[in-house]
Coordinates of N, CA and C in Angstrom, one line a residue:
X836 N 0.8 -1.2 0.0 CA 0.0 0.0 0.0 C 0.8 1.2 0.0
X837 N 0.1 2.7 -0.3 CA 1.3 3.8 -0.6 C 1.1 4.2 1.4
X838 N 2.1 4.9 1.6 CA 1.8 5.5 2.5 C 2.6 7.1 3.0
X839 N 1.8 8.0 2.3 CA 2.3 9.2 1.9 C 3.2 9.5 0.6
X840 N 3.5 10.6 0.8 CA 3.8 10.7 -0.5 C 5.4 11.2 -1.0
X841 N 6.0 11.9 0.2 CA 7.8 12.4 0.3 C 8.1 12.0 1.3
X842 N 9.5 12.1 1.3 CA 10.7 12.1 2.1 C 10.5 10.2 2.7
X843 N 10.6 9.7 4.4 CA 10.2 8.6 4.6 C 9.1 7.9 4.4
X844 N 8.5 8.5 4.1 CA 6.8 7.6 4.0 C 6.5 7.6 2.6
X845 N 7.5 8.0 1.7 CA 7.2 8.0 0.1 C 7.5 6.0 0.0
X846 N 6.8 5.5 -0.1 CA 7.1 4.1 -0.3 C 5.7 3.2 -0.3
X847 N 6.2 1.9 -1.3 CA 5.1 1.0 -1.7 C 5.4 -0.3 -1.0
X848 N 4.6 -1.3 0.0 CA 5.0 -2.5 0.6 C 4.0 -3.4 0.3
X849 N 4.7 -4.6 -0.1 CA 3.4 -5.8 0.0 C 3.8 -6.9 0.8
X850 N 2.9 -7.6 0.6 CA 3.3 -9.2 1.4 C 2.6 -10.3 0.7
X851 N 3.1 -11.4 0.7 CA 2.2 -12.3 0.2 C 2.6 -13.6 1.5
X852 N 1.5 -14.4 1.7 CA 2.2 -15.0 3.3 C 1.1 -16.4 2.4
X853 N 1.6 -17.4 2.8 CA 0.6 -18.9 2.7 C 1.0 -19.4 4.5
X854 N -0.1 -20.3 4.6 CA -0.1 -20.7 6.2 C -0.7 -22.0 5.6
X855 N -0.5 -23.0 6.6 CA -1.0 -24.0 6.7 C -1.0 -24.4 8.1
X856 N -2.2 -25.8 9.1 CA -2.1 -25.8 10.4 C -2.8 -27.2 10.1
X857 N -1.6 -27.9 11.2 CA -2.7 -29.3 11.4 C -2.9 -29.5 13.4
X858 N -4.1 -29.8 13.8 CA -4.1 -30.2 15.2 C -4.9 -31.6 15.4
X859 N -5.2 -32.2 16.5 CA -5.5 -33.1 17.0 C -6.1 -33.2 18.2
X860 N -7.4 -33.6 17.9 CA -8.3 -33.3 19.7 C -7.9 -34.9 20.2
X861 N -7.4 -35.4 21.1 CA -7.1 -36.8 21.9 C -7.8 -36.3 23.1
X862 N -8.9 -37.3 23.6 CA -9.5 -37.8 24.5 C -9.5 -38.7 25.3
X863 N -8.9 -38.7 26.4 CA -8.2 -39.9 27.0 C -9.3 -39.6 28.5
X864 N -10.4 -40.5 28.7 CA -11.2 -40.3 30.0 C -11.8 -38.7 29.9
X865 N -11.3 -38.2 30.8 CA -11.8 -36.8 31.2 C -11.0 -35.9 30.6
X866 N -9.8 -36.6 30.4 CA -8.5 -35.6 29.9 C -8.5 -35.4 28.5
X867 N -8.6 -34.0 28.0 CA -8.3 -33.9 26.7 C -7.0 -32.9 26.2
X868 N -6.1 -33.6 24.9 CA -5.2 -33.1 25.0 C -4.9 -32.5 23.6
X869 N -4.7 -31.1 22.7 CA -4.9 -31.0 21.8 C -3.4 -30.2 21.1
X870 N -2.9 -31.5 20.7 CA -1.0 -30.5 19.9 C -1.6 -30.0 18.8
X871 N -0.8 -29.2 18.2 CA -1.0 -28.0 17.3 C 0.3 -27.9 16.6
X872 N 0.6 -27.8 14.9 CA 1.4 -27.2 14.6 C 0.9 -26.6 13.3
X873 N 1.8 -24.8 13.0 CA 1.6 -24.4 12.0 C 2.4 -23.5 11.3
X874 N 2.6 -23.8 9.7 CA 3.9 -23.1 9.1 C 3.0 -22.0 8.3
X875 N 3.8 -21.1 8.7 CA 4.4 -19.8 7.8 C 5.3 -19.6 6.9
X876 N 4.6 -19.0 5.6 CA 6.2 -18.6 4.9 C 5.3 -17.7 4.0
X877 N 6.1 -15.9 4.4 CA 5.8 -15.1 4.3 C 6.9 -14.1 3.2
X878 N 6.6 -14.0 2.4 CA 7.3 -13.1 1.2 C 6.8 -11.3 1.6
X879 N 7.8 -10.4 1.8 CA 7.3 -9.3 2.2 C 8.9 -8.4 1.1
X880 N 8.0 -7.3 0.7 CA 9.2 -6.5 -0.1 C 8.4 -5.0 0.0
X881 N 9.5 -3.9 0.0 CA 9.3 -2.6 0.0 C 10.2 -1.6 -0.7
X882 N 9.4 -0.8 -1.5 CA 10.0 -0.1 -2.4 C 9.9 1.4 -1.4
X883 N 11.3 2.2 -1.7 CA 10.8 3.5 -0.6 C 12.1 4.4 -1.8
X884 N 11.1 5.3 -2.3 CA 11.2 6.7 -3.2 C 11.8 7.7 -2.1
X885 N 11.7 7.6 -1.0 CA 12.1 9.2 -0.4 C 11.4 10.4 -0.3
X886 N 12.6 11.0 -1.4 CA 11.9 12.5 -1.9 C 11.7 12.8 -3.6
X887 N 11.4 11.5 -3.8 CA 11.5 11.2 -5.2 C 9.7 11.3 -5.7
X888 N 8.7 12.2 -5.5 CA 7.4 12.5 -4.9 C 6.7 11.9 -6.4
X889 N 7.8 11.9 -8.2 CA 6.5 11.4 -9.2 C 7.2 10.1 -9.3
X890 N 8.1 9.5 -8.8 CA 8.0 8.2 -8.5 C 9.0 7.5 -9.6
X891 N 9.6 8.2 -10.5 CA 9.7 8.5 -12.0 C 11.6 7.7 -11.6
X892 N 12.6 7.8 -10.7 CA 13.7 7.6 -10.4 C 13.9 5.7 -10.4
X893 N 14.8 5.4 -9.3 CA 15.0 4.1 -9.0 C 14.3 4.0 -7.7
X894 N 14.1 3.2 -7.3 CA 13.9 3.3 -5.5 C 14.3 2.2 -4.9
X895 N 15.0 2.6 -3.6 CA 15.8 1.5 -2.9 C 14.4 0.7 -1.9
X896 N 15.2 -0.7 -3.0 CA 14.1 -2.1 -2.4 C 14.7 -2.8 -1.8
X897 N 13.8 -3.2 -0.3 CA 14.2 -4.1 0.0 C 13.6 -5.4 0.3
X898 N 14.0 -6.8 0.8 CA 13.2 -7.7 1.0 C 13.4 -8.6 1.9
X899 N 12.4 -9.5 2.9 CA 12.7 -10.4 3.5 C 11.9 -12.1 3.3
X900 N 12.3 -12.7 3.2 CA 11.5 -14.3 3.6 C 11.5 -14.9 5.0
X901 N 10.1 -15.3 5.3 CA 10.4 -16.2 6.4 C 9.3 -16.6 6.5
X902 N 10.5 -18.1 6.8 CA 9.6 -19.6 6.6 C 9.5 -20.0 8.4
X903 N 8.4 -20.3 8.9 CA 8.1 -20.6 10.1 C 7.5 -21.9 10.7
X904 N 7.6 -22.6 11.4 CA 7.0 -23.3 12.5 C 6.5 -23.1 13.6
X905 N 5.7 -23.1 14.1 CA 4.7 -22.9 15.4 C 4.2 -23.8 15.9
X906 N 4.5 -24.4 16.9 CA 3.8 -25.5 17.8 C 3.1 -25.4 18.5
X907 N 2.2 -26.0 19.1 CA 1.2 -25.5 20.3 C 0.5 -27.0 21.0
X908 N 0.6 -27.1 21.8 CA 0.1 -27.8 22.7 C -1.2 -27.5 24.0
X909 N -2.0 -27.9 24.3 CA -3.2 -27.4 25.1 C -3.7 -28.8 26.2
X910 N -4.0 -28.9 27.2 CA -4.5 -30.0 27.7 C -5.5 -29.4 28.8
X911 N -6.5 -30.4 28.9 CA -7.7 -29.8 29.9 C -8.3 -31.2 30.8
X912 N -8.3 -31.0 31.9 CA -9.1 -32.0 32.5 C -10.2 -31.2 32.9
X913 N -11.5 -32.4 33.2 CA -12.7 -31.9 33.6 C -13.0 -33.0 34.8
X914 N -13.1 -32.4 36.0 CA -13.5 -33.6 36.7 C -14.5 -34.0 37.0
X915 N -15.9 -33.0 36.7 CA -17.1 -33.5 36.6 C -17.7 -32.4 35.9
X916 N -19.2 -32.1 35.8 CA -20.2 -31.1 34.9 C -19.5 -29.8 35.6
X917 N -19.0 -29.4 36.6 CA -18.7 -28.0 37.0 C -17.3 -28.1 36.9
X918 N -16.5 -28.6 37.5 CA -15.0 -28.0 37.8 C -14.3 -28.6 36.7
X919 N -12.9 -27.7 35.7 CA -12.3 -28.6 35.3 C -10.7 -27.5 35.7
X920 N -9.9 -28.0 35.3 CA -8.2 -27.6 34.9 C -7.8 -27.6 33.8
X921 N -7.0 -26.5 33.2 CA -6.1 -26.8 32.0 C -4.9 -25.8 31.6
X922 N -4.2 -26.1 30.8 CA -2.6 -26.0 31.0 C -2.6 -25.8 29.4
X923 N -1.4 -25.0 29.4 CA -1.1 -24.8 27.7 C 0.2 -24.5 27.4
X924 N 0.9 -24.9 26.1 CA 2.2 -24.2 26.0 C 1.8 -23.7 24.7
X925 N 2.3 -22.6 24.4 CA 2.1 -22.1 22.4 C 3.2 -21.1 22.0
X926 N 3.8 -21.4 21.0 CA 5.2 -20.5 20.6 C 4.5 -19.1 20.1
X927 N 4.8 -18.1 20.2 CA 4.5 -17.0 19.3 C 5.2 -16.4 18.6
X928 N 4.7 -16.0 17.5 CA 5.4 -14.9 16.2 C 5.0 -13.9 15.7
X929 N 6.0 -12.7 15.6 CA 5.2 -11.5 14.7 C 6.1 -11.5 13.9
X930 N 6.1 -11.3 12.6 CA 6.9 -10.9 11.6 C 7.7 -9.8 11.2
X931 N 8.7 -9.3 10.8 CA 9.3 -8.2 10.9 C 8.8 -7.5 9.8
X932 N 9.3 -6.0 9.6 CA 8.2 -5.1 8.4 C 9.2 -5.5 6.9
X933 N 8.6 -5.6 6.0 CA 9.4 -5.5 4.5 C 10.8 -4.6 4.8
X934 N 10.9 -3.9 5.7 CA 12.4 -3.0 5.3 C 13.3 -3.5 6.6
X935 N 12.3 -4.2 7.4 CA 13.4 -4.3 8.6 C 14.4 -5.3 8.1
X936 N 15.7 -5.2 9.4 CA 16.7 -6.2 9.1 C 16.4 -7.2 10.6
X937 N 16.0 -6.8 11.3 CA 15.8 -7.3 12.4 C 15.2 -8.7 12.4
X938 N 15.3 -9.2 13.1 CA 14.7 -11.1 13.4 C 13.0 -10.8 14.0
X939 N 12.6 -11.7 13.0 CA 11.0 -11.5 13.7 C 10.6 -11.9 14.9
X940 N 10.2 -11.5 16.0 CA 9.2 -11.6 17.0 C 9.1 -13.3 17.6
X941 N 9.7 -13.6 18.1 CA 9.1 -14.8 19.1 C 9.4 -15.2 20.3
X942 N 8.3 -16.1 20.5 CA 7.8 -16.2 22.5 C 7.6 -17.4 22.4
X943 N 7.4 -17.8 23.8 CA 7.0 -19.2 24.4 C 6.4 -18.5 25.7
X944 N 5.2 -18.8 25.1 CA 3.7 -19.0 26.1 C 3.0 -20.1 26.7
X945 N 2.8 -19.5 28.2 CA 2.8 -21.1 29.1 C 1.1 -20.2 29.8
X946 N 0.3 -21.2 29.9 CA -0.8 -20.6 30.9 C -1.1 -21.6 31.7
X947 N -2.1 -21.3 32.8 CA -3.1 -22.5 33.3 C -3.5 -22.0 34.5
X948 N -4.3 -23.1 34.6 CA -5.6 -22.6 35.5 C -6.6 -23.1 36.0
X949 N -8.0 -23.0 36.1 CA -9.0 -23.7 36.5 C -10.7 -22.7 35.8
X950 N -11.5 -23.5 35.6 CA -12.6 -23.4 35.2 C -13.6 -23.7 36.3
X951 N -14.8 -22.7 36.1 CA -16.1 -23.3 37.2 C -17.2 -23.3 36.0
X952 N -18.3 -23.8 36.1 CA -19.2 -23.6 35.3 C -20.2 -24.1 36.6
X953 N -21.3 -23.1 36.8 CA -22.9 -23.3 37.6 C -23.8 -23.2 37.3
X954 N -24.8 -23.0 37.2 CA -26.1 -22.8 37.5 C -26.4 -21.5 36.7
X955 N -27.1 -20.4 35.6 CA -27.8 -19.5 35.3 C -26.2 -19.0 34.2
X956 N -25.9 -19.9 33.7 CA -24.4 -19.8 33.1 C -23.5 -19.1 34.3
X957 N -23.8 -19.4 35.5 CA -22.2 -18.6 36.1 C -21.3 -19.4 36.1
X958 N -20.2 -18.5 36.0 CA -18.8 -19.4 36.1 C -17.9 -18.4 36.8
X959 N -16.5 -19.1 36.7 CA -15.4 -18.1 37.4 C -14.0 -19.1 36.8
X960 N -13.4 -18.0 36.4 CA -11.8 -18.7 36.1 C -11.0 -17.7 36.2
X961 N -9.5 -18.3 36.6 CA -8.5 -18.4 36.6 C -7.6 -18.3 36.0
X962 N -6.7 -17.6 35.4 CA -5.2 -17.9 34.3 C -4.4 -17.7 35.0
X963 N -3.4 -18.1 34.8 CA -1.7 -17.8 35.0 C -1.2 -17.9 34.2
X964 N -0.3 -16.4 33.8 CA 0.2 -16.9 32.9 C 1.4 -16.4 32.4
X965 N 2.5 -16.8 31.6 CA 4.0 -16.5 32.1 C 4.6 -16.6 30.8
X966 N 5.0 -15.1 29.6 CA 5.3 -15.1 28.4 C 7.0 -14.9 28.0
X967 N 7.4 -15.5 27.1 CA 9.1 -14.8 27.6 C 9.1 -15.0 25.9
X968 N 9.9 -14.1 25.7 CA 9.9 -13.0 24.3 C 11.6 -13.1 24.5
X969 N 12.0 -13.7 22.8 CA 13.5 -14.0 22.7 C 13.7 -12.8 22.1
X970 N 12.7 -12.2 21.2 CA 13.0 -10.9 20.8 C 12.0 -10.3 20.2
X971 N 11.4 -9.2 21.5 CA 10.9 -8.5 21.1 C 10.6 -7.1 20.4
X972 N 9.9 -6.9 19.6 CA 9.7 -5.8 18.4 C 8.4 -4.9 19.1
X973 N 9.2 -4.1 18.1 CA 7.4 -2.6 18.3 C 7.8 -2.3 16.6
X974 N 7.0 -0.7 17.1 CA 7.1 -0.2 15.4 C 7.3 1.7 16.0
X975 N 8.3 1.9 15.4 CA 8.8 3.3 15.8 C 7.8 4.2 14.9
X976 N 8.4 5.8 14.9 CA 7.3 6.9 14.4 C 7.4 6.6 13.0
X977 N 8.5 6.1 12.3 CA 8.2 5.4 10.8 C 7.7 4.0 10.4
X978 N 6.7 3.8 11.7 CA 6.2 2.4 11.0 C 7.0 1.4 11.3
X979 N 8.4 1.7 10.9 CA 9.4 0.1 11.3 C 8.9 -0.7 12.1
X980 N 9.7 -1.7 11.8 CA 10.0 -2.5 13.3 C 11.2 -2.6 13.8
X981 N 11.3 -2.7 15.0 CA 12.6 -2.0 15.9 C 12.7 -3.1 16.9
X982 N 14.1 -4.0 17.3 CA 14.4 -4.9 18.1 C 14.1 -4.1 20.0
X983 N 13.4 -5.1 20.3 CA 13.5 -4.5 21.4 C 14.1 -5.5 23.0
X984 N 14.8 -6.6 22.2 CA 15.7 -7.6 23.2 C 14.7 -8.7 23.7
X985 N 14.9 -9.2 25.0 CA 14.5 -10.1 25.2 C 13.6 -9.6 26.5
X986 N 12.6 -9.9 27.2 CA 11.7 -9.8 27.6 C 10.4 -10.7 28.4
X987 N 10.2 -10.4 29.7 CA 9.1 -11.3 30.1 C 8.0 -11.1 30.6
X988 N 7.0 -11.7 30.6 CA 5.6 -10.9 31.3 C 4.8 -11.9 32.3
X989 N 4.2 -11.7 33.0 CA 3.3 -12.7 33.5 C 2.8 -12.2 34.5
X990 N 1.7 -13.1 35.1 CA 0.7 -12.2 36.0 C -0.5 -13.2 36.1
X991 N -1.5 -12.4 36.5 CA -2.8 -13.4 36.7 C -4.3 -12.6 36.0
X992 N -4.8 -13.7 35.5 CA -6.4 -13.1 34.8 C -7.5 -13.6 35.8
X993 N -8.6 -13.0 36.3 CA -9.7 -13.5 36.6 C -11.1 -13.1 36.4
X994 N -12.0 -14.0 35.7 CA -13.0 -13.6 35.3 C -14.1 -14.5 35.9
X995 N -15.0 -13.6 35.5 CA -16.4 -14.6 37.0 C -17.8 -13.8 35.7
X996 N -19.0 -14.8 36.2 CA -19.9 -13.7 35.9 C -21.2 -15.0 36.0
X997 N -22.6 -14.5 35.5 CA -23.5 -14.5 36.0 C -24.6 -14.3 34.7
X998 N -26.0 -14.7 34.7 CA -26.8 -14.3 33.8 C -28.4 -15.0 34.4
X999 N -28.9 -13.8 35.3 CA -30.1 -14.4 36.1 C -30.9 -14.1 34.5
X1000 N -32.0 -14.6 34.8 CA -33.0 -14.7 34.0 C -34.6 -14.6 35.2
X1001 N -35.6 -14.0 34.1 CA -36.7 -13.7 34.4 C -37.7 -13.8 33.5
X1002 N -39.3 -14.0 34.0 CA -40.2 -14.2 33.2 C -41.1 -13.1 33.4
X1003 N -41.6 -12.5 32.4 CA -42.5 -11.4 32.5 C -43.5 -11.4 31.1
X1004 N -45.1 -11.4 31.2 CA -45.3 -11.3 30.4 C -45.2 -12.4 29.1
X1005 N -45.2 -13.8 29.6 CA -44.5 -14.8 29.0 C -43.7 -14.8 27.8
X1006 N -42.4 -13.8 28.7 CA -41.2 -13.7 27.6 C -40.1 -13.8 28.9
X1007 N -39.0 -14.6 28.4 CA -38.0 -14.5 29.5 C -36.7 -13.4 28.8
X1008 N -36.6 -12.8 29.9 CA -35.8 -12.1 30.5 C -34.5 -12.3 30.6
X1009 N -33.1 -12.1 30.2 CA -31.7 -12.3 30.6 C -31.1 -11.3 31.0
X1010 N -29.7 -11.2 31.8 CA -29.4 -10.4 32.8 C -27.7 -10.5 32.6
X1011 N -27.5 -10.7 31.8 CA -26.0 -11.6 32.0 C -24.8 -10.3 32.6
X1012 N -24.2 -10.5 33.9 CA -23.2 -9.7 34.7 C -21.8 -10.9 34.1
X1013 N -20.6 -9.9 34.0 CA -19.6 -10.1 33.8 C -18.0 -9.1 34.0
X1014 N -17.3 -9.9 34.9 CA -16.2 -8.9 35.4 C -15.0 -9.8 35.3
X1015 N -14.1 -8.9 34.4 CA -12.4 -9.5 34.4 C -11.4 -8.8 34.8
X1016 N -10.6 -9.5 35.4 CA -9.6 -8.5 36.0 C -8.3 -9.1 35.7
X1017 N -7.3 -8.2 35.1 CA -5.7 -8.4 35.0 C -4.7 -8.1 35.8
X1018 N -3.8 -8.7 36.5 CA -2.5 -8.2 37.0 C -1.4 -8.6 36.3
X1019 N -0.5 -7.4 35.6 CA 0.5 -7.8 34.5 C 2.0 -7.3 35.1
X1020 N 2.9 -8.0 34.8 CA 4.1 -7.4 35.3 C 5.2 -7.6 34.3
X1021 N 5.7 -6.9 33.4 CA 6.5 -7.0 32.2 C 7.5 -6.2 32.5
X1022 N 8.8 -7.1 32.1 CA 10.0 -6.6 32.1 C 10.9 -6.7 31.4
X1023 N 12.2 -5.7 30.9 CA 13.4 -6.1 29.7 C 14.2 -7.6 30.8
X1024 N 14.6 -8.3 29.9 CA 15.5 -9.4 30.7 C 17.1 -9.1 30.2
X1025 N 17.2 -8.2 28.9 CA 18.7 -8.3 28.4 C 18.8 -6.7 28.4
X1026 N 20.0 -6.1 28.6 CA 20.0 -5.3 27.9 C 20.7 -4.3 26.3
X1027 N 20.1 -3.6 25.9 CA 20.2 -3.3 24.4 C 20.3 -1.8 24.5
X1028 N 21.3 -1.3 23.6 CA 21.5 0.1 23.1 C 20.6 0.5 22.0
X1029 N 19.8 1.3 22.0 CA 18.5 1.7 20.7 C 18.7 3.5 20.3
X1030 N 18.6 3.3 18.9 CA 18.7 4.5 18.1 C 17.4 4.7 17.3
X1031 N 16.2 3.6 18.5 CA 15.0 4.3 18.1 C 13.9 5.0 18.9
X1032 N 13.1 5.8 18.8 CA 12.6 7.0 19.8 C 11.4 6.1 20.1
X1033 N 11.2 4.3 19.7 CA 10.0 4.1 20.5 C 11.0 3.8 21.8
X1034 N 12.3 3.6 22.3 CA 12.6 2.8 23.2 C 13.5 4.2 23.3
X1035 N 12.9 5.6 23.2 CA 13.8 6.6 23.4 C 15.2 6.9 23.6
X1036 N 15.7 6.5 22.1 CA 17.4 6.5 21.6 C 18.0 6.2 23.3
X1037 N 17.7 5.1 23.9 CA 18.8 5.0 25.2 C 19.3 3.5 25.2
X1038 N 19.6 3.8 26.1 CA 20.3 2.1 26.2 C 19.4 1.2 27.5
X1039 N 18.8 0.8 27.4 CA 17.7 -0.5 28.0 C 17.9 -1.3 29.0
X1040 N 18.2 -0.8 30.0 CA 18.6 -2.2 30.9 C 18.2 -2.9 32.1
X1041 N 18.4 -3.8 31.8 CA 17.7 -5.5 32.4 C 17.1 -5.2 33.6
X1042 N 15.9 -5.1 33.8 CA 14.8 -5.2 34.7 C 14.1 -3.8 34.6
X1043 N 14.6 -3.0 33.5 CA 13.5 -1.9 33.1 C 12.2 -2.7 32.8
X1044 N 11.1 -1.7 32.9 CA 9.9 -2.0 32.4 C 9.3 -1.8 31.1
X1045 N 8.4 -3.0 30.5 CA 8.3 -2.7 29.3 C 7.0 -1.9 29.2
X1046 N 7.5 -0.4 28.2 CA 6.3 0.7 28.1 C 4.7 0.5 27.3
X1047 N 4.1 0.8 27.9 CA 2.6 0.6 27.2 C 1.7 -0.5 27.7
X1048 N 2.2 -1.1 28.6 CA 1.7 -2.2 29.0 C 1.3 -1.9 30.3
X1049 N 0.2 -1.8 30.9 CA -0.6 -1.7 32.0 C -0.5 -3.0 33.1
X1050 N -0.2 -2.7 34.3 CA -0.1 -3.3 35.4 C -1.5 -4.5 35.9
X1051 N -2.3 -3.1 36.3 CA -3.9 -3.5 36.3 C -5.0 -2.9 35.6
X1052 N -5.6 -3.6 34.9 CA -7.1 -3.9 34.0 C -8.1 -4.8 34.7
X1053 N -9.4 -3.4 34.2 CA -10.6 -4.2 34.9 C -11.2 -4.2 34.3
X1054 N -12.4 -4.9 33.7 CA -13.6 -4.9 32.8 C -15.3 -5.2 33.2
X1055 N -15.8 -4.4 33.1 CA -17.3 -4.6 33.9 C -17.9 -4.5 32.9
X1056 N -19.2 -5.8 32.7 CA -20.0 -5.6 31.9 C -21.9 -6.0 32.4
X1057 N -22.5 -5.7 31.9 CA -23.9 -5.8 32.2 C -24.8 -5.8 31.0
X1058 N -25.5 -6.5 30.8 CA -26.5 -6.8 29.4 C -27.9 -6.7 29.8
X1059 N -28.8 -6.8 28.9 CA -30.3 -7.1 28.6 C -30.6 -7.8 27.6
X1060 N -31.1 -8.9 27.9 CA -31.6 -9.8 26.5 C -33.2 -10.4 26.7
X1061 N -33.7 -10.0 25.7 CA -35.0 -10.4 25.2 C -35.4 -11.1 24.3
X1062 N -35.7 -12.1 23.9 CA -36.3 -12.7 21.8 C -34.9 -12.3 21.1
X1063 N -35.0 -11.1 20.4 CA -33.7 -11.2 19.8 C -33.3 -9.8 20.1
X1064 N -32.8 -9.4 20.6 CA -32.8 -8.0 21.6 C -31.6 -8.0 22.2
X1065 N -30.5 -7.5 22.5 CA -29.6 -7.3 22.8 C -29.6 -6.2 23.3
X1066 N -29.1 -5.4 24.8 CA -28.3 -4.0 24.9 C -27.4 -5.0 25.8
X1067 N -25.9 -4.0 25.7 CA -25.2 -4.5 26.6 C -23.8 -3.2 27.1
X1068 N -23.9 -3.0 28.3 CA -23.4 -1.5 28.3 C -21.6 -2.3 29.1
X1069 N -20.6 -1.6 29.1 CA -19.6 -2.0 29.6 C -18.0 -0.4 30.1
X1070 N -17.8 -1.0 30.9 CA -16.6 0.0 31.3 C -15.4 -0.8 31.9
X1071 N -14.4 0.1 31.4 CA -13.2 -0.9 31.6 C -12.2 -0.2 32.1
X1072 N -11.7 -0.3 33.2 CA -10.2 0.6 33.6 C -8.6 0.2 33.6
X1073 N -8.1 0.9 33.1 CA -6.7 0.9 32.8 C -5.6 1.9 33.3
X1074 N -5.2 0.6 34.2 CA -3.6 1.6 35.3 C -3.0 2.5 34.5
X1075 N -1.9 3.4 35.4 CA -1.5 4.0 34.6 C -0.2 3.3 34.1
X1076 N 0.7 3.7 33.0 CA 2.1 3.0 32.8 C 2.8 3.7 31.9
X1077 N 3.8 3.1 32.2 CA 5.1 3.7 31.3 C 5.4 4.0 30.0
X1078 N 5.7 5.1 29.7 CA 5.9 5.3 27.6 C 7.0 5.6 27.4
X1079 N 8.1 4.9 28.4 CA 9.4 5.5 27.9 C 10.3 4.4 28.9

């Protein structure tokens, strides 16, 4: 796509990506266990003119390939109609931009937890969950993408909620309450010298915090349902945190 028209942002980028994914549900008793694998191979190139504004010159192109693997594994027990457990590992990737030189984006993601399911659909769960980033990326004031080292996050999710019901009028009534709450704690693990202004041209080091990422998140929501009727109103709060 173009994106402006002089100096840095005079430039054309495409991608062309194929994916493929095979998984497997295995049910052993109560336990179910579901491996996951899936390849990428992503062709990305960018042409960038400058200050070359009718386009009319040469323009310095660049290009990257990458071919990927992703594994993922998931497993759940259930020990009866209400309570179960489950556990997960899954690699993650972002891909770098058509001009970067940098190595794309990848993690190993671990969670788990517990499930409730009750009575009027309530439930209540649990996450834990613990992400570690071999190299992490953002995207600076030109779009780029910019190495941002290595990195870890984890913390705890919990969500609960509810959905009374009523009859009025011989029409029922739904009510469905719902509340999640995050505790996040992300940190650099290596440190890295940067000459980019998202990681403000400094040098980075090990047990700084990673910026943009909120501590604690809350989400409250409440509905109305009728026949085919929906309202559903919601508010969500977000700590404050670091941009630098």
């Amino acid at each position: 796509g173009l994106d402006g028209s002089s100096g840095s942002h005079n430039r054309i980028g495409s991608t062309r990506a194929y994916s493929a994914y095979t998984q497997d549900n295995i049910q052993i008793g109560n336990l179910t266990i579901v491996p996951g694998l899936r390849f990428e191979h992503i062709e990305a190139k960018q042409r960038r003119y400058e200050n070359d504004a009718t386009r009319s010159g040469t323009p310095n192109t660049t290009q990257n390939t990458t071919d990927i693997f992703i594994p993922a594994l998931s497993t759940s027990y259930k020990f009866n109609d209400n309570y179960s457990i489950f556990a997960g590992v899954h690699k993650g990737f972002a891909p770098a931009s058509p001009s970067s030189t940098i190595k794309p984006e990848q993690s190993t993601n671990y969670e788990t937890g517990f499930r409730f399911r009750g009575k009027k659909e309530s439930f209540i769960e649990t996450t834990f969950f613990y992400n570690d980033y071999a190299n992490l990326t953002s995207e600076d004031s030109n779009g780029d993408k910019v190495n941002g080292g290595e990195a870890i996050s984890y913390g705890i999710e919990f969500g609960a909620g509810i959905t009374p019901n009523a009859q009025f009028l011989n029409k029922s009534f739904s009510f469905p309450l719902k509340a999640t709450y995050t505790l996040n704690h992300a940190e650099f693990t290596s440190q890295f010298e940067s000459d980019s202004d998202i990681w403000e041209n400094a040098i980075v080091q090990k047990g700084d915090a990673v910026p943009y990422i909120p501590r604690h998140q809350l989400t409250l929501s409440a509905g109305f349902e009728v026949d085919k009727i929906a309202l559903n109103l919601s508010t969500s709060y977000v700590d404050a945190m670091r941009t630098q």
